[in-house]
mmCIF file of N, CA and C in Angstrom:
data_model
loop_
_atom_site.group_PDB
_atom_site.id
_atom_site.type_symbol
_atom_site.label_atom_id
_atom_site.label_comp_id
_atom_site.label_asym_id
_atom_site.label_seq_id
_atom_site.Cartn_x
_atom_site.Cartn_y
_atom_site.Cartn_z
ATOM 1 N N UNK R 1 24.384 22.968 -1.584
ATOM 2 C CA UNK R 1 23.850 21.909 -0.752
ATOM 3 C C UNK R 1 22.320 21.872 -0.750
ATOM 4 N N UNK R 2 21.689 22.794 -1.442
ATOM 5 C CA UNK R 2 20.226 22.770 -1.465
ATOM 6 C C UNK R 2 19.690 21.527 -2.160
ATOM 7 N N UNK R 3 20.557 20.860 -2.881
ATOM 8 C CA UNK R 3 20.134 19.657 -3.595
ATOM 9 C C UNK R 3 19.727 18.541 -2.622
ATOM 10 N N UNK R 4 20.118 18.654 -1.354
ATOM 11 C CA UNK R 4 19.744 17.619 -0.384
ATOM 12 C C UNK R 4 18.269 17.701 0.005
ATOM 13 N N UNK R 5 17.631 18.856 -0.215
ATOM 14 C CA UNK R 5 16.216 19.008 0.173
ATOM 15 C C UNK R 5 15.320 17.985 -0.518
ATOM 16 N N UNK R 6 15.453 17.734 -1.826
ATOM 17 C CA UNK R 6 14.579 16.729 -2.445
ATOM 18 C C UNK R 6 14.945 15.286 -2.096
ATOM 19 N N UNK R 7 16.087 15.077 -1.465
ATOM 20 C CA UNK R 7 16.479 13.711 -1.102
ATOM 21 C C UNK R 7 15.536 13.142 -0.033
ATOM 22 N N UNK R 8 15.118 13.978 0.921
ATOM 23 C CA UNK R 8 14.257 13.483 1.997
ATOM 24 C C UNK R 8 12.924 12.962 1.481
ATOM 25 N N UNK R 9 12.209 13.683 0.586
ATOM 26 C CA UNK R 9 10.968 13.111 0.064
ATOM 27 C C UNK R 9 11.198 11.821 -0.724
ATOM 28 N N UNK R 10 12.344 11.714 -1.382
ATOM 29 C CA UNK R 10 12.644 10.473 -2.102
ATOM 30 C C UNK R 10 12.800 9.324 -1.108
ATOM 31 N N UNK R 11 13.535 9.563 -0.020
ATOM 32 C CA UNK R 11 13.723 8.518 0.995
ATOM 33 C C UNK R 11 12.404 8.165 1.679
ATOM 34 N N UNK R 12 11.601 9.179 2.003
ATOM 35 C CA UNK R 12 10.292 8.926 2.629
ATOM 36 C C UNK R 12 9.405 8.159 1.657
ATOM 37 N N UNK R 13 9.431 8.563 0.389
ATOM 38 C CA UNK R 13 8.622 7.878 -0.620
ATOM 39 C C UNK R 13 9.009 6.419 -0.745
ATOM 40 N N UNK R 14 10.317 6.146 -0.768
ATOM 41 C CA UNK R 14 10.773 4.753 -0.822
ATOM 42 C C UNK R 14 10.314 3.977 0.405
ATOM 43 N N UNK R 15 10.400 4.608 1.568
ATOM 44 C CA UNK R 15 9.963 3.955 2.807
ATOM 45 C C UNK R 15 8.481 3.594 2.740
ATOM 46 N N UNK R 16 7.688 4.461 2.142
ATOM 47 C CA UNK R 16 6.251 4.225 2.053
ATOM 48 C C UNK R 16 5.874 3.193 0.988
ATOM 49 N N UNK R 17 6.601 3.142 -0.115
ATOM 50 C CA UNK R 17 6.186 2.261 -1.210
ATOM 51 C C UNK R 17 6.836 0.879 -1.175
ATOM 52 N N UNK R 18 8.009 0.761 -0.586
ATOM 53 C CA UNK R 18 8.672 -0.548 -0.570
ATOM 54 C C UNK R 18 7.989 -1.485 0.408
ATOM 55 N N UNK R 19 7.956 -2.772 0.080
ATOM 56 C CA UNK R 19 7.320 -3.715 0.992
ATOM 57 C C UNK R 19 8.118 -3.818 2.291
ATOM 58 N N UNK R 20 7.425 -4.137 3.333
ATOM 59 C CA UNK R 20 8.063 -4.271 4.639
ATOM 60 C C UNK R 20 7.045 -4.738 5.650
ATOM 61 N N UNK R 21 7.275 -4.352 6.855
ATOM 62 C CA UNK R 21 6.371 -4.717 7.945
ATOM 63 C C UNK R 21 5.010 -4.054 7.721
ATOM 64 N N UNK R 22 3.975 -4.572 8.363
ATOM 65 C CA UNK R 22 2.662 -3.929 8.249
ATOM 66 C C UNK R 22 2.750 -2.469 8.718
ATOM 67 N N UNK R 23 1.846 -1.612 8.250
ATOM 68 C CA UNK R 23 1.886 -0.201 8.647
ATOM 69 C C UNK R 23 1.932 -0.047 10.166
ATOM 70 N N UNK R 24 2.748 0.887 10.603
ATOM 71 C CA UNK R 24 2.935 1.114 12.034
ATOM 72 C C UNK R 24 1.667 1.667 12.673
ATOM 73 N N UNK R 25 1.501 1.330 13.929
ATOM 74 C CA UNK R 25 0.342 1.805 14.681
ATOM 75 C C UNK R 25 0.391 3.325 14.832
ATOM 76 N N UNK R 26 1.593 3.884 14.869
ATOM 77 C CA UNK R 26 1.731 5.315 15.117
ATOM 78 C C UNK R 26 1.497 6.196 13.903
ATOM 79 N N UNK R 27 1.041 5.642 12.786
ATOM 80 C CA UNK R 27 0.726 6.485 11.638
ATOM 81 C C UNK R 27 -0.335 7.499 12.037
ATOM 82 N N UNK R 28 -0.170 8.719 11.562
ATOM 83 C CA UNK R 28 -1.131 9.770 11.902
ATOM 84 C C UNK R 28 -2.447 9.537 11.161
ATOM 85 N N UNK R 29 -3.465 10.261 11.597
ATOM 86 C CA UNK R 29 -4.769 10.164 10.939
ATOM 87 C C UNK R 29 -4.670 10.595 9.476
ATOM 88 N N UNK R 30 -3.827 11.558 9.207
ATOM 89 C CA UNK R 30 -3.652 12.022 7.827
ATOM 90 C C UNK R 30 -2.999 10.916 6.995
ATOM 91 N N UNK R 31 -1.957 10.275 7.515
ATOM 92 C CA UNK R 31 -1.301 9.197 6.775
ATOM 93 C C UNK R 31 -2.255 8.037 6.524
ATOM 94 N N UNK R 32 -3.153 7.803 7.456
ATOM 95 C CA UNK R 32 -4.113 6.711 7.313
ATOM 96 C C UNK R 32 -5.238 7.058 6.339
ATOM 97 N N UNK R 33 -5.353 8.328 5.950
ATOM 98 C CA UNK R 33 -6.433 8.764 5.065
ATOM 99 C C UNK R 33 -6.271 8.223 3.646
ATOM 100 N N UNK R 34 -5.038 7.887 3.262
ATOM 101 C CA UNK R 34 -4.770 7.314 1.938
ATOM 102 C C UNK R 34 -3.836 6.121 2.134
ATOM 103 N N UNK R 35 -3.808 5.215 1.177
ATOM 104 C CA UNK R 35 -2.837 4.118 1.278
ATOM 105 C C UNK R 35 -1.408 4.667 1.298
ATOM 106 N N UNK R 36 -0.537 4.012 2.057
ATOM 107 C CA UNK R 36 0.844 4.481 2.157
ATOM 108 C C UNK R 36 1.542 4.542 0.803
ATOM 109 N N UNK R 37 1.211 3.608 -0.099
ATOM 110 C CA UNK R 37 1.872 3.628 -1.406
ATOM 111 C C UNK R 37 1.537 4.913 -2.157
ATOM 112 N N UNK R 38 0.340 5.472 -1.915
ATOM 113 C CA UNK R 38 -0.038 6.714 -2.580
ATOM 114 C C UNK R 38 0.739 7.900 -2.002
ATOM 115 N N UNK R 39 0.879 7.938 -0.663
ATOM 116 C CA UNK R 39 1.722 8.966 -0.045
ATOM 117 C C UNK R 39 3.144 8.837 -0.587
ATOM 118 N N UNK R 40 3.624 7.602 -0.663
ATOM 119 C CA UNK R 40 4.973 7.366 -1.163
ATOM 120 C C UNK R 40 5.151 7.819 -2.600
ATOM 121 N N UNK R 41 4.152 7.549 -3.413
ATOM 122 C CA UNK R 41 4.211 7.968 -4.816
ATOM 123 C C UNK R 41 4.268 9.487 -4.923
ATOM 124 N N UNK R 42 3.457 10.186 -4.129
ATOM 125 C CA UNK R 42 3.478 11.650 -4.132
ATOM 126 C C UNK R 42 4.838 12.181 -3.694
ATOM 127 N N UNK R 43 5.404 11.575 -2.656
ATOM 128 C CA UNK R 43 6.726 11.999 -2.182
ATOM 129 C C UNK R 43 7.791 11.743 -3.243
ATOM 130 N N UNK R 44 7.733 10.576 -3.876
ATOM 131 C CA UNK R 44 8.712 10.256 -4.919
ATOM 132 C C UNK R 44 8.602 11.210 -6.109
ATOM 133 N N UNK R 45 7.381 11.492 -6.529
ATOM 134 C CA UNK R 45 7.181 12.426 -7.642
ATOM 135 C C UNK R 45 7.776 13.788 -7.284
ATOM 136 N N UNK R 46 7.460 14.269 -6.100
ATOM 137 C CA UNK R 46 7.952 15.583 -5.677
ATOM 138 C C UNK R 46 9.475 15.611 -5.618
ATOM 139 N N UNK R 47 10.057 14.642 -4.944
ATOM 140 C CA UNK R 47 11.505 14.620 -4.793
ATOM 141 C C UNK R 47 12.233 14.439 -6.102
ATOM 142 N N UNK R 48 11.750 13.525 -6.939
ATOM 143 C CA UNK R 48 12.411 13.283 -8.226
ATOM 144 C C UNK R 48 12.272 14.467 -9.175
ATOM 145 N N UNK R 49 11.103 15.129 -9.158
ATOM 146 C CA UNK R 49 10.928 16.315 -10.000
ATOM 147 C C UNK R 49 11.875 17.431 -9.567
ATOM 148 N N UNK R 50 11.922 17.681 -8.256
ATOM 149 C CA UNK R 50 12.789 18.756 -7.764
ATOM 150 C C UNK R 50 14.254 18.436 -8.055
ATOM 151 N N UNK R 51 14.662 17.201 -7.812
ATOM 152 C CA UNK R 51 16.051 16.809 -8.065
ATOM 153 C C UNK R 51 16.393 16.920 -9.553
ATOM 154 N N UNK R 52 15.492 16.440 -10.398
ATOM 155 C CA UNK R 52 15.692 16.535 -11.845
ATOM 156 C C UNK R 52 15.764 17.992 -12.281
ATOM 157 N N UNK R 53 14.888 18.819 -11.729
ATOM 158 C CA UNK R 53 14.900 20.240 -12.050
ATOM 159 C C UNK R 53 16.196 20.917 -11.639
ATOM 160 N N UNK R 54 16.688 20.584 -10.442
ATOM 161 C CA UNK R 54 17.964 21.138 -9.993
ATOM 162 C C UNK R 54 19.094 20.733 -10.926
ATOM 163 N N UNK R 55 19.183 19.433 -11.193
ATOM 164 C CA UNK R 55 20.289 18.919 -11.994
ATOM 165 C C UNK R 55 20.235 19.414 -13.439
ATOM 166 N N UNK R 56 19.029 19.505 -13.998
ATOM 167 C CA UNK R 56 18.876 19.963 -15.383
ATOM 168 C C UNK R 56 18.769 21.464 -15.520
ATOM 169 N N UNK R 57 18.737 22.150 -14.373
ATOM 170 C CA UNK R 57 18.561 23.608 -14.362
ATOM 171 C C UNK R 57 17.255 24.011 -15.046
ATOM 172 N N UNK R 58 16.211 23.210 -14.782
ATOM 173 C CA UNK R 58 14.880 23.492 -15.299
ATOM 174 C C UNK R 58 14.065 24.087 -14.156
ATOM 175 N N UNK R 59 13.990 25.388 -14.148
ATOM 176 C CA UNK R 59 13.375 26.109 -13.031
ATOM 177 C C UNK R 59 11.932 25.686 -12.779
ATOM 178 N N UNK R 60 11.143 25.591 -13.838
ATOM 179 C CA UNK R 60 9.721 25.268 -13.654
ATOM 180 C C UNK R 60 9.524 23.859 -13.104
ATOM 181 N N UNK R 61 10.322 22.911 -13.562
ATOM 182 C CA UNK R 61 10.239 21.541 -13.035
ATOM 183 C C UNK R 61 10.602 21.546 -11.558
ATOM 184 N N UNK R 62 11.636 22.300 -11.212
ATOM 185 C CA UNK R 62 12.056 22.416 -9.815
ATOM 186 C C UNK R 62 10.939 23.000 -8.966
ATOM 187 N N UNK R 63 10.338 24.072 -9.434
ATOM 188 C CA UNK R 63 9.274 24.744 -8.680
ATOM 189 C C UNK R 63 8.094 23.807 -8.454
ATOM 190 N N UNK R 64 7.664 23.109 -9.497
ATOM 191 C CA UNK R 64 6.521 22.198 -9.360
ATOM 192 C C UNK R 64 6.850 21.076 -8.372
ATOM 193 N N UNK R 65 8.045 20.496 -8.495
ATOM 194 C CA UNK R 65 8.442 19.429 -7.572
ATOM 195 C C UNK R 65 8.488 19.905 -6.135
ATOM 196 N N UNK R 66 9.071 21.080 -5.912
ATOM 197 C CA UNK R 66 9.143 21.621 -4.553
ATOM 198 C C UNK R 66 7.758 21.985 -4.022
ATOM 199 N N UNK R 67 6.895 22.501 -4.894
ATOM 200 C CA UNK R 67 5.541 22.866 -4.462
ATOM 201 C C UNK R 67 4.750 21.612 -4.079
ATOM 202 N N UNK R 68 4.851 20.569 -4.887
ATOM 203 C CA UNK R 68 4.167 19.313 -4.542
ATOM 204 C C UNK R 68 4.718 18.785 -3.219
ATOM 205 N N UNK R 69 6.039 18.770 -3.093
ATOM 206 C CA UNK R 69 6.661 18.284 -1.862
ATOM 207 C C UNK R 69 6.233 19.081 -0.649
ATOM 208 N N UNK R 70 6.252 20.394 -0.762
ATOM 209 C CA UNK R 70 5.836 21.228 0.362
ATOM 210 C C UNK R 70 4.381 21.002 0.736
ATOM 211 N N UNK R 71 3.539 20.806 -0.257
ATOM 212 C CA UNK R 71 2.111 20.570 0.002
ATOM 213 C C UNK R 71 1.885 19.220 0.683
ATOM 214 N N UNK R 72 2.557 18.195 0.189
ATOM 215 C CA UNK R 72 2.432 16.867 0.803
ATOM 216 C C UNK R 72 2.958 16.914 2.236
ATOM 217 N N UNK R 73 4.091 17.564 2.431
ATOM 218 C CA UNK R 73 4.668 17.652 3.771
ATOM 219 C C UNK R 73 3.801 18.493 4.702
ATOM 220 N N UNK R 74 3.094 19.484 4.172
ATOM 221 C CA UNK R 74 2.168 20.258 5.005
ATOM 222 C C UNK R 74 1.073 19.343 5.551
ATOM 223 N N UNK R 75 0.520 18.496 4.687
ATOM 224 C CA UNK R 75 -0.524 17.561 5.129
ATOM 225 C C UNK R 75 0.034 16.578 6.163
ATOM 226 N N UNK R 76 1.217 16.038 5.895
ATOM 227 C CA UNK R 76 1.823 15.096 6.841
ATOM 228 C C UNK R 76 2.120 15.767 8.180
ATOM 229 N N UNK R 77 2.576 17.020 8.135
ATOM 230 C CA UNK R 77 2.875 17.752 9.370
ATOM 231 C C UNK R 77 1.621 17.977 10.199
ATOM 232 N N UNK R 78 0.518 18.338 9.539
ATOM 233 C CA UNK R 78 -0.742 18.538 10.262
ATOM 234 C C UNK R 78 -1.119 17.259 10.999
ATOM 235 N N UNK R 79 -1.035 16.130 10.318
ATOM 236 C CA UNK R 79 -1.359 14.860 10.964
ATOM 237 C C UNK R 79 -0.459 14.561 12.152
ATOM 238 N N UNK R 80 0.825 14.864 12.011
ATOM 239 C CA UNK R 80 1.745 14.598 13.113
ATOM 240 C C UNK R 80 1.530 15.558 14.281
ATOM 241 N N UNK R 81 1.206 16.814 13.979
ATOM 242 C CA UNK R 81 0.913 17.758 15.062
ATOM 243 C C UNK R 81 -0.355 17.350 15.815
ATOM 244 N N UNK R 82 -1.354 16.877 15.080
ATOM 245 C CA UNK R 82 -2.583 16.399 15.739
ATOM 246 C C UNK R 82 -2.251 15.230 16.660
ATOM 247 N N UNK R 83 -1.354 14.361 16.210
ATOM 248 C CA UNK R 83 -0.997 13.174 17.001
ATOM 249 C C UNK R 83 -0.296 13.529 18.311
ATOM 250 N N UNK R 84 0.475 14.617 18.340
ATOM 251 C CA UNK R 84 1.193 14.971 19.572
ATOM 252 C C UNK R 84 0.459 16.016 20.397
ATOM 253 N N UNK R 85 -0.587 16.608 19.840
ATOM 254 C CA UNK R 85 -1.280 17.697 20.536
ATOM 255 C C UNK R 85 -1.842 17.274 21.886
ATOM 256 N N UNK R 86 -2.276 16.039 22.007
ATOM 257 C CA UNK R 86 -2.869 15.587 23.269
ATOM 258 C C UNK R 86 -1.837 15.034 24.239
ATOM 259 N N UNK R 87 -0.587 14.982 23.835
ATOM 260 C CA UNK R 87 0.476 14.466 24.690
ATOM 261 C C UNK R 87 0.947 15.562 25.657
ATOM 262 N N UNK R 88 1.280 15.164 26.901
ATOM 263 C CA UNK R 88 1.835 16.171 27.824
ATOM 264 C C UNK R 88 3.130 16.759 27.238
ATOM 265 N N UNK R 89 3.226 18.060 27.273
ATOM 266 C CA UNK R 89 4.400 18.781 26.776
ATOM 267 C C UNK R 89 4.681 18.472 25.305
ATOM 268 N N UNK R 90 3.650 18.161 24.556
ATOM 269 C CA UNK R 90 3.791 17.824 23.135
ATOM 270 C C UNK R 90 4.866 16.758 22.923
ATOM 271 N N UNK R 91 4.815 15.731 23.763
ATOM 272 C CA UNK R 91 5.795 14.647 23.660
ATOM 273 C C UNK R 91 5.792 14.090 22.244
ATOM 274 N N UNK R 92 6.958 13.971 21.657
ATOM 275 C CA UNK R 92 7.073 13.555 20.267
ATOM 276 C C UNK R 92 7.153 14.735 19.327
ATOM 277 N N UNK R 93 7.403 15.905 19.862
ATOM 278 C CA UNK R 93 7.467 17.168 19.139
ATOM 279 C C UNK R 93 8.478 17.152 17.994
ATOM 280 N N UNK R 94 9.534 16.371 18.126
ATOM 281 C CA UNK R 94 10.602 16.347 17.125
ATOM 282 C C UNK R 94 10.089 15.962 15.739
ATOM 283 N N UNK R 95 9.258 14.907 15.655
ATOM 284 C CA UNK R 95 8.764 14.436 14.362
ATOM 285 C C UNK R 95 8.001 15.489 13.581
ATOM 286 N N UNK R 96 6.933 16.059 14.161
ATOM 287 C CA UNK R 96 6.185 17.056 13.393
ATOM 288 C C UNK R 96 6.973 18.334 13.131
ATOM 289 N N UNK R 97 7.877 18.690 14.036
ATOM 290 C CA UNK R 97 8.651 19.912 13.794
ATOM 291 C C UNK R 97 9.599 19.730 12.618
ATOM 292 N N UNK R 98 10.206 18.555 12.474
ATOM 293 C CA UNK R 98 11.098 18.297 11.345
ATOM 294 C C UNK R 98 10.316 18.311 10.035
ATOM 295 N N UNK R 99 9.154 17.664 10.015
ATOM 296 C CA UNK R 99 8.338 17.631 8.800
ATOM 297 C C UNK R 99 7.863 19.048 8.453
ATOM 298 N N UNK R 100 7.510 19.834 9.474
ATOM 299 C CA UNK R 100 7.095 21.217 9.241
ATOM 300 C C UNK R 100 8.235 22.042 8.648
ATOM 301 N N UNK R 101 9.445 21.880 9.184
ATOM 302 C CA UNK R 101 10.592 22.620 8.658
ATOM 303 C C UNK R 101 10.904 22.217 7.219
ATOM 304 N N UNK R 102 10.787 20.932 6.904
ATOM 305 C CA UNK R 102 11.002 20.487 5.524
ATOM 306 C C UNK R 102 9.913 21.030 4.602
ATOM 307 N N UNK R 103 8.697 21.100 5.101
ATOM 308 C CA UNK R 103 7.600 21.702 4.331
ATOM 309 C C UNK R 103 7.925 23.155 4.022
ATOM 310 N N UNK R 104 8.313 23.911 5.041
ATOM 311 C CA UNK R 104 8.618 25.327 4.842
ATOM 312 C C UNK R 104 9.824 25.525 3.936
ATOM 313 N N UNK R 105 10.821 24.656 4.048
ATOM 314 C CA UNK R 105 11.997 24.751 3.179
ATOM 315 C C UNK R 105 11.598 24.548 1.725
ATOM 316 N N UNK R 106 10.786 23.527 1.470
ATOM 317 C CA UNK R 106 10.374 23.257 0.088
ATOM 318 C C UNK R 106 9.500 24.376 -0.469
ATOM 319 N N UNK R 107 8.541 24.840 0.313
ATOM 320 C CA UNK R 107 7.668 25.914 -0.172
ATOM 321 C C UNK R 107 8.451 27.212 -0.355
ATOM 322 N N UNK R 108 9.346 27.519 0.568
ATOM 323 C CA UNK R 108 10.167 28.720 0.447
ATOM 324 C C UNK R 108 11.063 28.679 -0.779
ATOM 325 N N UNK R 109 11.670 27.513 -1.022
ATOM 326 C CA UNK R 109 12.511 27.363 -2.205
ATOM 327 C C UNK R 109 11.683 27.467 -3.476
ATOM 328 N N UNK R 110 10.476 26.898 -3.466
ATOM 329 C CA UNK R 110 9.601 26.984 -4.644
ATOM 330 C C UNK R 110 9.259 28.438 -4.948
ATOM 331 N N UNK R 111 8.949 29.199 -3.911
ATOM 332 C CA UNK R 111 8.620 30.616 -4.105
ATOM 333 C C UNK R 111 9.840 31.370 -4.633
ATOM 334 N N UNK R 112 11.004 31.086 -4.078
ATOM 335 C CA UNK R 112 12.225 31.750 -4.521
ATOM 336 C C UNK R 112 12.578 31.431 -5.962
ATOM 337 N N UNK R 113 12.469 30.166 -6.325
ATOM 338 C CA UNK R 113 12.770 29.781 -7.705
ATOM 339 C C UNK R 113 11.728 30.341 -8.671
ATOM 340 N N UNK R 114 10.474 30.380 -8.252
ATOM 341 C CA UNK R 114 9.419 30.913 -9.125
ATOM 342 C C UNK R 114 9.619 32.407 -9.381
ATOM 343 N N UNK R 115 10.218 33.101 -8.425
ATOM 344 C CA UNK R 115 10.424 34.542 -8.566
ATOM 345 C C UNK R 115 11.595 34.881 -9.488
ATOM 346 N N UNK R 116 12.430 33.905 -9.784
ATOM 347 C CA UNK R 116 13.572 34.158 -10.662
ATOM 348 C C UNK R 116 13.098 34.324 -12.107
ATOM 349 N N UNK R 117 13.732 35.240 -12.842
ATOM 350 C CA UNK R 117 13.323 35.429 -14.239
ATOM 351 C C UNK R 117 13.783 34.273 -15.117
ATOM 352 N N UNK R 118 13.047 34.017 -16.176
ATOM 353 C CA UNK R 118 13.451 33.031 -17.180
ATOM 354 C C UNK R 118 14.674 33.545 -17.923
ATOM 355 N N UNK R 119 15.436 32.640 -18.509
ATOM 356 C CA UNK R 119 16.595 33.025 -19.320
ATOM 357 C C UNK R 119 16.179 33.940 -20.465
ATOM 358 N N UNK R 120 15.009 33.668 -21.045
ATOM 359 C CA UNK R 120 14.526 34.503 -22.154
ATOM 360 C C UNK R 120 14.271 35.942 -21.689
ATOM 361 N N UNK R 121 13.731 36.085 -20.477
ATOM 362 C CA UNK R 121 13.498 37.419 -19.952
ATOM 363 C C UNK R 121 14.806 38.158 -19.734
ATOM 364 N N UNK R 122 15.811 37.469 -19.209
ATOM 365 C CA UNK R 122 17.111 38.074 -18.974
ATOM 366 C C UNK R 122 17.752 38.476 -20.296
ATOM 367 N N UNK R 123 17.679 37.593 -21.298
ATOM 368 C CA UNK R 123 18.247 37.912 -22.616
ATOM 369 C C UNK R 123 17.541 39.092 -23.257
ATOM 370 N N UNK R 124 16.213 39.150 -23.109
ATOM 371 C CA UNK R 124 15.431 40.240 -23.684
ATOM 372 C C UNK R 124 15.813 41.563 -23.034
ATOM 373 N N UNK R 125 15.951 41.558 -21.717
ATOM 374 C CA UNK R 125 16.320 42.799 -21.012
ATOM 375 C C UNK R 125 17.755 43.214 -21.352
ATOM 376 N N UNK R 126 18.635 42.247 -21.526
ATOM 377 C CA UNK R 126 20.032 42.551 -21.876
ATOM 378 C C UNK R 126 20.132 43.156 -23.278
ATOM 379 N N UNK R 127 19.225 42.728 -24.166
ATOM 380 C CA UNK R 127 19.242 43.222 -25.547
ATOM 381 C C UNK R 127 18.696 44.656 -25.641
ATOM 382 N N UNK R 128 17.916 45.044 -24.668
ATOM 383 C CA UNK R 128 17.293 46.403 -24.718
ATOM 384 C C UNK R 128 18.249 47.480 -24.335
#
């Protein structure tokens, strides 16, 4: 079921790049720092790379996609935490906490996949 992790950046990326209503007033300062289509493109690249890497069993592609996704989500989480920091009892806490957890999931998975040996390394050790 880990394959569902890259689905969220793909959905967020589509939400950011597809035409629709004007940008919401509640966009964080971080989201406003770049055009939404650029955030969406980064999310789509991350999600599609990770998904492609999972499906093709290409570890390095998976790691890069997850690392990009985790990095983008870290920036988005910071913006959302700043937005709720001045609210009583951190009202709106759910949004930044979910983005933070997705950031940590992607970065943790990237670290785990990066630590796995290549097939060539396994074959070389098996031959010895």
